[in-house]
PDB file of C-alpha atoms in Angstrom:
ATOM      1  CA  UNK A 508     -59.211   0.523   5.215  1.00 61.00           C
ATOM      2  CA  UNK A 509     -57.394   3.692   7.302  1.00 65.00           C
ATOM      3  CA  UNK A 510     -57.073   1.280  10.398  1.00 59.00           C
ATOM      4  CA  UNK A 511     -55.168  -1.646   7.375  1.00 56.00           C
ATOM      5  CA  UNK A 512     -52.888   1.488   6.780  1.00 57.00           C
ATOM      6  CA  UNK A 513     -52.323   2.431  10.339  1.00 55.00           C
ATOM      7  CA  UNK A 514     -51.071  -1.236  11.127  1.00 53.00           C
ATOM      8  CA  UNK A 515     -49.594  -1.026   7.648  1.00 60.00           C
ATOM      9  CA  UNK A 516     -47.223   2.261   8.704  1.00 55.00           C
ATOM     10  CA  UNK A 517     -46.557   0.781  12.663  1.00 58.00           C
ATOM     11  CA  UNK A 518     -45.289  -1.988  11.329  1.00 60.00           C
ATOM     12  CA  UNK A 519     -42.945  -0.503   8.542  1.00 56.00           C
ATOM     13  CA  UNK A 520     -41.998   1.737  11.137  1.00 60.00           C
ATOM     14  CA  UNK A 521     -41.199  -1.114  13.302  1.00 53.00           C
ATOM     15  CA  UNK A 522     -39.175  -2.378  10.445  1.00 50.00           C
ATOM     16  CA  UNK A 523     -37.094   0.504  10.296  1.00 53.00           C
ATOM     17  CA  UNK A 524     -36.274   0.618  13.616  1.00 54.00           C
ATOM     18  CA  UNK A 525     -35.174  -2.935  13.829  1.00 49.00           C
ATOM     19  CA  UNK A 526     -33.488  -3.696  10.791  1.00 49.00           C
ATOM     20  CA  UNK A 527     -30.377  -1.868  12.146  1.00 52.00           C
ATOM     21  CA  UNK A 528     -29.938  -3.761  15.056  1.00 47.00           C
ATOM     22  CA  UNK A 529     -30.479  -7.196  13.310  1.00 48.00           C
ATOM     23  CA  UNK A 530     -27.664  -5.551  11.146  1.00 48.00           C
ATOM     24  CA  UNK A 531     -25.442  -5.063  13.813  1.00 51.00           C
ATOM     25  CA  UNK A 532     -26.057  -7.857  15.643  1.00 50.00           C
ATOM     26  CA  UNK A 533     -25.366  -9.887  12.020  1.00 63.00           C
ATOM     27  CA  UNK A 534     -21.921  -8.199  11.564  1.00 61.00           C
ATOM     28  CA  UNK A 535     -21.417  -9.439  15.633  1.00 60.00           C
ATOM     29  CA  UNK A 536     -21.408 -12.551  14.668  1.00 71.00           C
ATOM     30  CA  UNK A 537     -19.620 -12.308  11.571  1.00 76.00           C
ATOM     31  CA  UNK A 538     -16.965 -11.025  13.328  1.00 78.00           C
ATOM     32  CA  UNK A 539     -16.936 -13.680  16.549  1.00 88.00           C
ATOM     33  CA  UNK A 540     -16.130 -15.551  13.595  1.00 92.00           C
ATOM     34  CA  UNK A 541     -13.404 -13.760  11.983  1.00 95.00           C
ATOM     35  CA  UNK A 542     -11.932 -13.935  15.658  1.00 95.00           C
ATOM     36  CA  UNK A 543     -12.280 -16.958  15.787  1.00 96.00           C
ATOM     37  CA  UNK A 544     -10.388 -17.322  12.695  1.00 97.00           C
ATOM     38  CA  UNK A 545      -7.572 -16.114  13.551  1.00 97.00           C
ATOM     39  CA  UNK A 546      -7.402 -17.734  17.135  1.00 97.00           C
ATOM     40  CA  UNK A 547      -7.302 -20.848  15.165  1.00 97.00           C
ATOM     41  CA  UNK A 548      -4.213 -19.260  12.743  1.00 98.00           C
ATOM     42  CA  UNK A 549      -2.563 -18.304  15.624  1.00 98.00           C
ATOM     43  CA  UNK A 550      -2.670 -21.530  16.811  1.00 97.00           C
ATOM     44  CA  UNK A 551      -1.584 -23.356  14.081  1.00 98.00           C
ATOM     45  CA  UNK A 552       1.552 -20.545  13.906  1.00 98.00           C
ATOM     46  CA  UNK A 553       2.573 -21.408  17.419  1.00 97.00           C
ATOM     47  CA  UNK A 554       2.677 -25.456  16.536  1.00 97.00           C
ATOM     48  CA  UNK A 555       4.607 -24.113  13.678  1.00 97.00           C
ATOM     49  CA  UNK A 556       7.252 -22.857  15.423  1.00 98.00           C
ATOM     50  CA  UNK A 557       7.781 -25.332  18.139  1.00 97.00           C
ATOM     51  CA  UNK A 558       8.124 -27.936  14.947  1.00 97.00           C
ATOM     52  CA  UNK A 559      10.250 -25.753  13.336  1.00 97.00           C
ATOM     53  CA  UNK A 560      13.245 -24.530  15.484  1.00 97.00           C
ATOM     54  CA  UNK A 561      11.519 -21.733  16.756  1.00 97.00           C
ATOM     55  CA  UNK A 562      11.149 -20.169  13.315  1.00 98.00           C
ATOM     56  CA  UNK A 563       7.446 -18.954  11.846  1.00 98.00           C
ATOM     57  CA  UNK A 564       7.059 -19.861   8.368  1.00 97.00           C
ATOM     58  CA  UNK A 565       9.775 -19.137   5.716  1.00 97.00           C
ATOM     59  CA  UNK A 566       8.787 -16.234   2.339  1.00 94.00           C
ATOM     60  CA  UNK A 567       8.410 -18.796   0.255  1.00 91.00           C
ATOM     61  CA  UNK A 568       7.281 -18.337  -3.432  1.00 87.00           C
ATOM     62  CA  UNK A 569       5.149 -21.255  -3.916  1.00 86.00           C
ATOM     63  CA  UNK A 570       3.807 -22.924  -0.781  1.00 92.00           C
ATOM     64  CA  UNK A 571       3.215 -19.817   1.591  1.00 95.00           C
ATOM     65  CA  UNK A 572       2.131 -19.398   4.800  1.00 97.00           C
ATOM     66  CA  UNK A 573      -1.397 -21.159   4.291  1.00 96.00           C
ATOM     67  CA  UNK A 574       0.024 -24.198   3.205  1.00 96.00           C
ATOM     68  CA  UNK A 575       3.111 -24.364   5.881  1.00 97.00           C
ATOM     69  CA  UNK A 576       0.540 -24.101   8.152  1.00 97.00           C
ATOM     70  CA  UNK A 577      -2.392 -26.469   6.731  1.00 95.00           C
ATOM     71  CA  UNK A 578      -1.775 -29.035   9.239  1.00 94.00           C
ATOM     72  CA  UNK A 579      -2.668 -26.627  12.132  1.00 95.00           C
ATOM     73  CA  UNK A 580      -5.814 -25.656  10.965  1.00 94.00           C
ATOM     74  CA  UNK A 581      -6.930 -28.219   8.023  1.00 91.00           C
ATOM     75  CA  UNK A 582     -10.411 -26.362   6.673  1.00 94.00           C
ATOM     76  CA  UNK A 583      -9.022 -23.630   3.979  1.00 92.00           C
ATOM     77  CA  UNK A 584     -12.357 -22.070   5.349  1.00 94.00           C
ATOM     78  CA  UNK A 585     -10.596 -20.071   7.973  1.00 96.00           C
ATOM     79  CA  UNK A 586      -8.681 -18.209   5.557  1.00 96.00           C
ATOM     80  CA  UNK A 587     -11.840 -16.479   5.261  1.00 95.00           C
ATOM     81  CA  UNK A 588     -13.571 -14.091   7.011  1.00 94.00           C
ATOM     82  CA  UNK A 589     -17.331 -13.684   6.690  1.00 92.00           C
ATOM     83  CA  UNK A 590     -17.302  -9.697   6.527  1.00 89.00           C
ATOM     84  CA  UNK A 591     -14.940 -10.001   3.198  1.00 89.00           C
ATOM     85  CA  UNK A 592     -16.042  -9.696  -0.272  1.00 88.00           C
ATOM     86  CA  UNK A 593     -17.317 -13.241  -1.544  1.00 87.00           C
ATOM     87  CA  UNK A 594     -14.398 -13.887  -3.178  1.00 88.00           C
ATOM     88  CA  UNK A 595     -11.190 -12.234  -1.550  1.00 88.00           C
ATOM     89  CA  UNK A 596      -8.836 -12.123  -4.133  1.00 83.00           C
ATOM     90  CA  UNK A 597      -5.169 -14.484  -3.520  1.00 85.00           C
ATOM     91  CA  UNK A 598      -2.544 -14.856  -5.616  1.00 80.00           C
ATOM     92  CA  UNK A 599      -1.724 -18.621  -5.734  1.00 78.00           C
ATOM     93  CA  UNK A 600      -0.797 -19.275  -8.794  1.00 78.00           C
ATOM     94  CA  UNK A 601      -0.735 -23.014  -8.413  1.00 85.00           C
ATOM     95  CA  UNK A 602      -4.198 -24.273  -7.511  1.00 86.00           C
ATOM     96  CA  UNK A 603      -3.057 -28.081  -7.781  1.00 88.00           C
ATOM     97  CA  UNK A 604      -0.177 -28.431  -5.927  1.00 91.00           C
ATOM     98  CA  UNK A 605      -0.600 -25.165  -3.377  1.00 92.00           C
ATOM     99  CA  UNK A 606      -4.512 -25.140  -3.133  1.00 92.00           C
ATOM    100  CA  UNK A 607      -4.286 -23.550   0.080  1.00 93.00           C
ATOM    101  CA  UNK A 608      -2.517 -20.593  -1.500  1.00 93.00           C
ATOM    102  CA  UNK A 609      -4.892 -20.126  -4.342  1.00 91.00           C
ATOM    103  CA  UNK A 610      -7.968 -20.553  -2.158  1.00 91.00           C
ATOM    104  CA  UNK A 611     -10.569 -17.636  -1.234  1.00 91.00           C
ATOM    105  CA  UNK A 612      -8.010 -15.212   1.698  1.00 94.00           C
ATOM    106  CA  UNK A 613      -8.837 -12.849   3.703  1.00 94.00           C
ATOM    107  CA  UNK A 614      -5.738 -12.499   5.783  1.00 96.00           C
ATOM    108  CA  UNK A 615      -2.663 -11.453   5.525  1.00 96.00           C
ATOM    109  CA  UNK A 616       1.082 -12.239   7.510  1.00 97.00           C
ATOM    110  CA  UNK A 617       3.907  -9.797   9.054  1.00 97.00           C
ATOM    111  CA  UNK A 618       6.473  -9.832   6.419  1.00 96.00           C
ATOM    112  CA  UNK A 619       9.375  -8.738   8.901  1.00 97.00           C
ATOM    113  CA  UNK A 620      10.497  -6.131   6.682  1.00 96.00           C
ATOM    114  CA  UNK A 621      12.715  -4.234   9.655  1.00 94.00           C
ATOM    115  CA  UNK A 622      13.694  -7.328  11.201  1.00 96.00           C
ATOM    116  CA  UNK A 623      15.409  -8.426   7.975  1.00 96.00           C
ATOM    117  CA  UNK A 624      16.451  -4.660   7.047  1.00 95.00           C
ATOM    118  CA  UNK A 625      18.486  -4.789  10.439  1.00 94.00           C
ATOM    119  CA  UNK A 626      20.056  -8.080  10.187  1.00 94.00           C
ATOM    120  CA  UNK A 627      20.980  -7.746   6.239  1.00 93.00           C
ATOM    121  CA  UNK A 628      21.928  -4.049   6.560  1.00 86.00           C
ATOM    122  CA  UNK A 629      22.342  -2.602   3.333  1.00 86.00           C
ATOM    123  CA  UNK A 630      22.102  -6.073   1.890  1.00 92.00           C
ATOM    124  CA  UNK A 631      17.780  -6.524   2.153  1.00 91.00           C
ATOM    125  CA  UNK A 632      15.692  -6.205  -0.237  1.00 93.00           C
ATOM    126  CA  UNK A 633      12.055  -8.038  -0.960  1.00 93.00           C
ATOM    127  CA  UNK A 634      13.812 -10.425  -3.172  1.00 93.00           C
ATOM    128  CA  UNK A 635      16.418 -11.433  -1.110  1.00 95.00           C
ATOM    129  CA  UNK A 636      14.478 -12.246   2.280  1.00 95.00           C
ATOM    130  CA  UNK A 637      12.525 -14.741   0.023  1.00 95.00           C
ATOM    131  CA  UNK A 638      12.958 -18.285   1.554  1.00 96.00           C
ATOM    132  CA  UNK A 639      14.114 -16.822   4.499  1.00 96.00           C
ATOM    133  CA  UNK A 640      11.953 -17.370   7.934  1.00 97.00           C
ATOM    134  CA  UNK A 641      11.817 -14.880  11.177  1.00 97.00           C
ATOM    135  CA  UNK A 642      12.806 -16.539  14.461  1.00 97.00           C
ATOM    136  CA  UNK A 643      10.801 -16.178  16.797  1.00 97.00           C
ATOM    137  CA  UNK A 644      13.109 -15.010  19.588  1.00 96.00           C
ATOM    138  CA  UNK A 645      13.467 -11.573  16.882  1.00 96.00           C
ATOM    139  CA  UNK A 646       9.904 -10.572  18.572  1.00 97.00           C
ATOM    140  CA  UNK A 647      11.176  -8.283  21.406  1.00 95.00           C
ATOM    141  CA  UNK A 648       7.772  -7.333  22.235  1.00 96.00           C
ATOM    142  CA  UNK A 649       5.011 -10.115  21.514  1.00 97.00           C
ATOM    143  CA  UNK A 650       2.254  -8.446  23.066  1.00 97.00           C
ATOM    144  CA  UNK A 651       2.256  -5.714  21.001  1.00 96.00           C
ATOM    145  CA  UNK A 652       3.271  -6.972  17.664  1.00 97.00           C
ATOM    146  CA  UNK A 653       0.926  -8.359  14.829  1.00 98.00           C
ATOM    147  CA  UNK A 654       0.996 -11.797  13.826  1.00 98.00           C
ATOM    148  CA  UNK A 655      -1.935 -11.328  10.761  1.00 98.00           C
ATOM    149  CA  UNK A 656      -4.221  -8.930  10.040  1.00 96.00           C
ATOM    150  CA  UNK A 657      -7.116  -8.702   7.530  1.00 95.00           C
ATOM    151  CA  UNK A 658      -5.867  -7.469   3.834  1.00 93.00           C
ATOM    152  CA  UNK A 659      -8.613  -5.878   1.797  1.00 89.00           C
ATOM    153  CA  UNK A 660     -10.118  -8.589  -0.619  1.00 84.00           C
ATOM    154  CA  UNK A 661     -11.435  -6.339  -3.067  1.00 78.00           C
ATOM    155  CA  UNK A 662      -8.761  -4.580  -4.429  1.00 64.00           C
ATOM    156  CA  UNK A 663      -5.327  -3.756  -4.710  1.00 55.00           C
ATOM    157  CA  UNK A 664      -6.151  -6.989  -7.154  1.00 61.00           C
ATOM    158  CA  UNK A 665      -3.093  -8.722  -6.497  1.00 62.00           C
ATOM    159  CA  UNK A 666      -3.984 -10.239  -3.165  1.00 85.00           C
ATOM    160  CA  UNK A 667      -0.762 -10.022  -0.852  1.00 89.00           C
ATOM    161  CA  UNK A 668       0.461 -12.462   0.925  1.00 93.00           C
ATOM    162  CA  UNK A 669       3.021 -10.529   3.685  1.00 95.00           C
ATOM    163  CA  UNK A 670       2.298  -7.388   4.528  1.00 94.00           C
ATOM    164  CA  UNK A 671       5.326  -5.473   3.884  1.00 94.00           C
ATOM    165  CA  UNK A 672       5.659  -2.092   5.124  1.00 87.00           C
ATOM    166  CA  UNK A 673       8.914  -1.629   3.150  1.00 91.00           C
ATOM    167  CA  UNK A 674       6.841  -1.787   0.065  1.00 90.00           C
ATOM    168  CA  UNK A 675       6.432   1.439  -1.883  1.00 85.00           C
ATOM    169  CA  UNK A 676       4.293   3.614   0.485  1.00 83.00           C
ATOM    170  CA  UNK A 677       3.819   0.416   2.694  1.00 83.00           C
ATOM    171  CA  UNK A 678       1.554  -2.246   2.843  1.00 86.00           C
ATOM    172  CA  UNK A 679      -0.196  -1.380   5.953  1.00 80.00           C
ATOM    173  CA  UNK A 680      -1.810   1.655   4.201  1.00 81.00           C
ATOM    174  CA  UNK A 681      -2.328  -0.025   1.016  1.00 85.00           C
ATOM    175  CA  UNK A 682      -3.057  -3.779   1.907  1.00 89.00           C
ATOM    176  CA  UNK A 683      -4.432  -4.421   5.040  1.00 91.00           C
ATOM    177  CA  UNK A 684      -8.222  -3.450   5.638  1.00 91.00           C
ATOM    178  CA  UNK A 685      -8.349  -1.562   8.631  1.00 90.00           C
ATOM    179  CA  UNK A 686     -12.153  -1.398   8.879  1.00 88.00           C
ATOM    180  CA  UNK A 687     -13.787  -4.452   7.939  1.00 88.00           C
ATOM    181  CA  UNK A 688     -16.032  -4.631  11.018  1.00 88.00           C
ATOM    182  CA  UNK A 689     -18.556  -1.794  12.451  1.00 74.00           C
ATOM    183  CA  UNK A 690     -18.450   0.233   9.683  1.00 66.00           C
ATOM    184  CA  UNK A 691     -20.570   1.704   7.050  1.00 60.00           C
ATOM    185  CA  UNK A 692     -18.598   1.372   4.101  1.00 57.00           C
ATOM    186  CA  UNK A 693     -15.030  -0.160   4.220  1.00 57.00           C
ATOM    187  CA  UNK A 694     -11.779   0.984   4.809  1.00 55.00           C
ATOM    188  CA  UNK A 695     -13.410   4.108   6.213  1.00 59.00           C
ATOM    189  CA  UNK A 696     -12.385   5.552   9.727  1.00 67.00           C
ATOM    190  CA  UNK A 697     -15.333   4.464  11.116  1.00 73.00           C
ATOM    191  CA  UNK A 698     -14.581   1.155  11.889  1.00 86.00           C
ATOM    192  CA  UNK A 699     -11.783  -1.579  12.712  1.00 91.00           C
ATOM    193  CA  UNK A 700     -10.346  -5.111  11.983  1.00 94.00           C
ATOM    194  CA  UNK A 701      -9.345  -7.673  13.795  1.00 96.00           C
ATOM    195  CA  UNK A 702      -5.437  -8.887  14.571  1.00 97.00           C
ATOM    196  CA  UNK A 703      -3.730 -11.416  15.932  1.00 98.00           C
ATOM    197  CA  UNK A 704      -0.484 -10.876  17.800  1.00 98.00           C
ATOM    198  CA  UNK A 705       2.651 -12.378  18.932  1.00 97.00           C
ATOM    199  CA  UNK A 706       1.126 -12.980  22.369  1.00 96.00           C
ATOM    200  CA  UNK A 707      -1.641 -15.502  20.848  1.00 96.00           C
ATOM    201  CA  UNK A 708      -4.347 -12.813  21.597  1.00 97.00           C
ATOM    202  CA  UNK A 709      -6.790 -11.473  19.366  1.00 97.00           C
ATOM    203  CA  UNK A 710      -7.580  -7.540  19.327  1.00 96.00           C
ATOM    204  CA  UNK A 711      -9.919  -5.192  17.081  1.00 95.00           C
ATOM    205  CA  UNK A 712      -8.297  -2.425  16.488  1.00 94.00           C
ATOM    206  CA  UNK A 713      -9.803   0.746  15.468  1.00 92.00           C
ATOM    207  CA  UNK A 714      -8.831   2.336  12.053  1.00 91.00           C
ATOM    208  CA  UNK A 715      -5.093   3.636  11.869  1.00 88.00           C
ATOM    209  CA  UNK A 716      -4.088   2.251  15.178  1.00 91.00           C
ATOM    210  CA  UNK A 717      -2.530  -0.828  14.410  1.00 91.00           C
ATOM    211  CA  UNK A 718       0.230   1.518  13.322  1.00 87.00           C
ATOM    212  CA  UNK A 719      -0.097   5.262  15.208  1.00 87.00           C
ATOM    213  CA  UNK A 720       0.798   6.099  17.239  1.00 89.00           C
ATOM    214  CA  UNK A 721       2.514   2.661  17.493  1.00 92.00           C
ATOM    215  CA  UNK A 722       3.355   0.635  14.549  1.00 93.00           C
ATOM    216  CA  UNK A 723       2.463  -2.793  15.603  1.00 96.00           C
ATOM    217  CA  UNK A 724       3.605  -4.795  12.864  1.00 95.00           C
ATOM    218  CA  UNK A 725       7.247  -3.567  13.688  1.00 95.00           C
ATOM    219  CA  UNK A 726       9.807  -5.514  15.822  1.00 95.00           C
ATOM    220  CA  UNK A 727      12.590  -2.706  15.783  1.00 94.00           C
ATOM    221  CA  UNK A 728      12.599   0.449  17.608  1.00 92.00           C
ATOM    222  CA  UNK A 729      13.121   3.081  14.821  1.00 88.00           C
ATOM    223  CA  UNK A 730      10.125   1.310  13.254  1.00 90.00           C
ATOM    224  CA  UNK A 731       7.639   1.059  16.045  1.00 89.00           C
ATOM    225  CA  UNK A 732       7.859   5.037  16.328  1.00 84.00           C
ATOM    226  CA  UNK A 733       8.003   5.796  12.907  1.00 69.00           C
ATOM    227  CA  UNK A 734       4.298   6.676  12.888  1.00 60.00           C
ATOM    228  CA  UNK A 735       3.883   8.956  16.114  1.00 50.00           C
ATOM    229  CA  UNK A 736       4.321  12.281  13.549  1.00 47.00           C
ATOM    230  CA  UNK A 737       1.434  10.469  11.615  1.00 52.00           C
ATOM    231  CA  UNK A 738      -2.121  12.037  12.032  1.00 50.00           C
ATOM    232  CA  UNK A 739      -5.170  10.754  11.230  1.00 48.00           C
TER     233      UNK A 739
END
């Protein structure tokens, strides 16, 4: 019986010292996948614009970004990563014409917001960029600017689909997750997310430094730096 409970205790010992690493190596792949993901949104972006006068996908208000760029990547399945919340909240509100907007997201698109501010002046608002699309050649720095990142699919409930940093405090502190992968708990400082950028490359980047002490998901100078004062 005492030599059942010393096998017993090695091998729940055992258990505890492996369980973490199976953990981490699950997340590993979960997140080869999200990359993977968003290689393949990327991709289906970059047809975009070369069918589309050099322009990514217009603000639209019914038939977004997913389903502009359906045709690039076909499976709504990439709009999800694996590390979300079952069911990342979206808010398609059209599920028979636009399923691709209503569908299960876990990813979110540049808005533009200082692009647009600079071209409209004191004209821009939210409202009135809507229908309008970002040329390409506005990207004066595509290896350093965010295409998409990962929103958080839990809550704020209403499941952005731009992230706009013009928004109230700005979306990129209240929308995007910044720590969906190799972390404890999410949206904690202990982790990252994954983005894709203007380049066509895919980068985790660790909590708070997709915008400090640059502000990636900026194309205009007063923008970029606007976060260097920021500490985290």
């Amino acid at each position: 019986m005492i030599e059942l409970l010393v096998v017993i205790a090695i091998i729940a010992i055992l258990a505890a010292m492996l369980l973490p690493a199976l953990a981490r190596a699950k997340e590993a792949g979960r997140r080869i996948a999200c990359v993977n993901n968003l290689r393949q949104l990327s991709l289906s972006t970059a047809m975009y614009i070369d069918e589309n006068n050099g322009n990514f996908p217009s603000r639209a208000v019914s038939g977004r970004w997913p389903s502009q760029l359906r045709d690039g990547y076909k499976d709504y399945r990439i709009l999800k990563c694996p590390s979300d919340v079952p069911n990342p909240v979206s808010n398609g509100t059209d599920p028979v014409n636009f399923p691709y907007d209503s569908t299960n997201r876990s990813y979110i698109i540049n808005g533009w917001n200082d692009y647009f501010e600079a071209q409209m002046q004191g004209g821009f608002s939210l409202g009135a960029i809507v229908n309008k699309s970002m040329p390409e050649a506005g990207i004066k720095e595509p290896t350093e600017t965010i295409i998409f990142g990962e929103k958080r699919g839990d809550t704020p409930e209403p499941g952005h689909f731009y992230m706009d940093f013009l928004e109230g405090v700005g979306n990129d502190v209240t929308e995007v997750d910044q720590s969906r992968h190799s972390t404890v708990a999410r949206n904690t400082r202990g982790g990252g997310s994954d983005y894709a950028f203007a380049d066509g490359s895919i980068r985790f980047l660790k909590f708070g430094k997709s915008f400090i002490p640059v502000d990636f998901w900026a194309t205009e100078e007063k923008w970029r730096t606007n976060g260097i004062a920021m500490q985290f």
